[in-house]
């Protein structure tokens, strides 16, 4: 609050605590990257955008993943990745398929883990390399649909 020159009461008028702020921050980032772009970019363009955002904010994400347990950061990101994958399913007419929906929930967690796990590697891979693998995996998965 000191750095932002925000009064304590102003903060609490908008957030109940620092964890509420953390959830809002992650959701805002994911909404900007994913939700705002669903009608304008292809999913193949959105995935690298999300991976890039995680990479340029690596210090922030490493900190909030390591220093607190109140907000499940991976779960929060995964919820938005699920939205993206459901959008892909919708365009392929598979939304009502229970197996496809199960896949989406599981794959979203794996995709998010891939992003966040990379933050802790001594020599992390570049965002474009990781996102290309994810895009290729999605193509492979859906190539028969």
Tab-separated table of C-alpha atoms in Angstrom:
chain	number	residue	atom	x	y	z
A	1	UNK	CA	0.000	0.000	0.000
A	2	UNK	CA	2.932	2.297	0.703
A	3	UNK	CA	4.465	1.730	-2.740
A	4	UNK	CA	1.141	2.378	-4.454
A	5	UNK	CA	0.366	5.318	-2.180
A	6	UNK	CA	-2.954	3.696	-1.291
A	7	UNK	CA	-4.682	4.312	1.975
A	8	UNK	CA	-5.411	1.244	4.084
A	9	UNK	CA	-9.160	1.893	3.975
A	10	UNK	CA	-9.114	2.225	0.191
A	11	UNK	CA	-7.517	-1.220	-0.029
A	12	UNK	CA	-10.134	-2.767	2.264
A	13	UNK	CA	-12.932	-1.070	0.372
A	14	UNK	CA	-11.914	-3.199	-2.614
A	15	UNK	CA	-10.388	-6.374	-1.153
A	16	UNK	CA	-11.047	-8.338	2.006
A	17	UNK	CA	-7.357	-9.275	2.414
A	18	UNK	CA	-4.115	-9.802	0.499
A	19	UNK	CA	-5.272	-13.227	-0.701
A	20	UNK	CA	-8.366	-11.694	-2.229
A	21	UNK	CA	-6.038	-9.284	-4.050
A	22	UNK	CA	-3.895	-12.209	-5.219
A	23	UNK	CA	-6.939	-14.050	-6.627
A	24	UNK	CA	-8.111	-10.874	-8.345
A	25	UNK	CA	-4.641	-10.310	-9.832
A	26	UNK	CA	-4.381	-13.813	-11.280
A	27	UNK	CA	-7.949	-13.739	-12.572
A	28	UNK	CA	-7.397	-10.346	-14.193
A	29	UNK	CA	-4.248	-11.565	-15.927
A	30	UNK	CA	-5.971	-14.696	-17.218
A	31	UNK	CA	-9.078	-12.789	-18.295
A	32	UNK	CA	-6.885	-10.362	-20.231
A	33	UNK	CA	-4.974	-13.196	-21.909
A	34	UNK	CA	-7.770	-15.695	-22.494
A	35	UNK	CA	-11.325	-14.450	-22.050
A	36	UNK	CA	-10.731	-11.113	-23.779
A	37	UNK	CA	-9.203	-12.842	-26.782
A	38	UNK	CA	-11.538	-15.800	-27.375
A	39	UNK	CA	-13.436	-13.965	-30.102
A	40	UNK	CA	-10.383	-12.285	-31.648
A	41	UNK	CA	-7.483	-14.708	-31.607
A	42	UNK	CA	-7.214	-18.377	-32.383
A	43	UNK	CA	-6.497	-20.739	-29.517
A	44	UNK	CA	-3.112	-21.350	-31.159
A	45	UNK	CA	-2.320	-17.661	-30.582
A	46	UNK	CA	-3.782	-17.480	-27.076
A	47	UNK	CA	-1.701	-20.301	-25.603
A	48	UNK	CA	1.674	-18.620	-26.344
A	49	UNK	CA	0.231	-15.374	-24.966
A	50	UNK	CA	-0.562	-17.058	-21.637
A	51	UNK	CA	2.827	-18.776	-21.487
A	52	UNK	CA	4.529	-15.465	-22.278
A	53	UNK	CA	2.616	-13.689	-19.510
A	54	UNK	CA	3.664	-16.359	-17.008
A	55	UNK	CA	7.278	-16.064	-18.160
A	56	UNK	CA	7.512	-12.267	-17.940
A	57	UNK	CA	5.885	-12.395	-14.501
A	58	UNK	CA	8.003	-15.338	-13.343
A	59	UNK	CA	9.272	-13.598	-10.206
A	60	UNK	CA	5.714	-12.818	-9.105
A	61	UNK	CA	4.449	-16.352	-9.787
A	62	UNK	CA	7.416	-18.035	-8.087
A	63	UNK	CA	6.824	-15.853	-5.065
A	64	UNK	CA	3.081	-16.448	-4.717
A	65	UNK	CA	3.387	-20.178	-5.348
A	66	UNK	CA	6.202	-20.635	-2.824
A	67	UNK	CA	5.269	-18.151	-0.105
A	68	UNK	CA	1.613	-18.879	0.559
A	69	UNK	CA	-0.903	-21.723	0.528
A	70	UNK	CA	-4.150	-19.815	0.898
A	71	UNK	CA	-4.605	-19.340	-2.859
A	72	UNK	CA	-4.043	-22.304	-5.155
A	73	UNK	CA	-2.354	-20.422	-7.984
A	74	UNK	CA	-2.144	-23.448	-10.286
A	75	UNK	CA	-5.859	-24.119	-9.824
A	76	UNK	CA	-6.748	-20.484	-10.568
A	77	UNK	CA	-4.763	-20.496	-13.811
A	78	UNK	CA	-6.068	-23.948	-14.703
A	79	UNK	CA	-9.676	-22.754	-14.496
A	80	UNK	CA	-8.976	-20.277	-17.301
A	81	UNK	CA	-7.069	-22.845	-19.332
A	82	UNK	CA	-10.150	-25.064	-18.968
A	83	UNK	CA	-12.255	-22.265	-20.425
A	84	UNK	CA	-9.907	-22.079	-23.402
A	85	UNK	CA	-9.965	-25.820	-24.001
A	86	UNK	CA	-13.760	-25.929	-23.663
A	87	UNK	CA	-13.867	-23.232	-26.326
A	88	UNK	CA	-11.845	-25.513	-28.611
A	89	UNK	CA	-14.234	-28.379	-27.865
A	90	UNK	CA	-17.188	-26.143	-28.595
A	91	UNK	CA	-15.824	-25.235	-32.006
A	92	UNK	CA	-15.421	-28.963	-32.700
A	93	UNK	CA	-18.930	-29.775	-31.479
A	94	UNK	CA	-17.683	-31.884	-28.551
A	95	UNK	CA	-18.882	-29.818	-25.584
A	96	UNK	CA	-21.541	-32.335	-24.581
A	97	UNK	CA	-19.096	-35.242	-24.702
A	98	UNK	CA	-18.318	-36.243	-21.081
A	99	UNK	CA	-15.026	-37.895	-21.991
A	100	UNK	CA	-13.848	-34.749	-23.738
A	101	UNK	CA	-14.840	-32.620	-20.738
A	102	UNK	CA	-12.939	-34.983	-18.400
A	103	UNK	CA	-9.937	-34.684	-20.674
A	104	UNK	CA	-10.147	-30.871	-20.573
A	105	UNK	CA	-10.133	-30.709	-16.782
A	106	UNK	CA	-7.180	-33.088	-16.536
A	107	UNK	CA	-5.227	-31.581	-19.421
A	108	UNK	CA	-5.710	-28.032	-18.091
A	109	UNK	CA	-4.020	-28.975	-14.838
A	110	UNK	CA	-1.164	-30.597	-16.737
A	111	UNK	CA	-0.756	-27.573	-18.986
A	112	UNK	CA	-0.723	-25.233	-15.998
A	113	UNK	CA	1.744	-27.432	-14.153
A	114	UNK	CA	3.975	-27.356	-17.249
A	115	UNK	CA	3.948	-23.543	-17.137
A	116	UNK	CA	4.526	-23.161	-13.414
A	117	UNK	CA	7.014	-26.028	-13.021
A	118	UNK	CA	9.192	-24.421	-15.682
A	119	UNK	CA	9.582	-21.368	-13.428
A	120	UNK	CA	11.668	-23.407	-10.964
A	121	UNK	CA	14.052	-25.100	-13.370
A	122	UNK	CA	17.698	-23.986	-13.328
A	123	UNK	CA	17.499	-23.487	-17.091
A	124	UNK	CA	13.833	-22.820	-17.864
A	125	UNK	CA	12.605	-23.331	-21.385
A	126	UNK	CA	11.446	-20.342	-23.364
A	127	UNK	CA	7.702	-19.693	-23.404
A	128	UNK	CA	7.455	-20.248	-27.165
A	129	UNK	CA	9.073	-23.677	-26.922
A	130	UNK	CA	6.684	-24.795	-24.164
A	131	UNK	CA	3.604	-23.332	-25.786
A	132	UNK	CA	4.492	-25.022	-29.086
A	133	UNK	CA	4.567	-28.390	-27.298
A	134	UNK	CA	1.148	-27.704	-25.797
A	135	UNK	CA	-0.319	-26.648	-29.147
A	136	UNK	CA	1.133	-29.775	-30.796
A	137	UNK	CA	-0.309	-31.969	-28.048
A	138	UNK	CA	-3.748	-30.429	-28.523
A	139	UNK	CA	-3.551	-30.949	-32.285
A	140	UNK	CA	-2.554	-34.569	-31.708
A	141	UNK	CA	-5.409	-35.109	-29.263
A	142	UNK	CA	-8.089	-33.592	-31.464
A	143	UNK	CA	-6.819	-34.639	-34.888
A	144	UNK	CA	-9.475	-37.325	-35.294
A	145	UNK	CA	-12.386	-35.091	-34.294
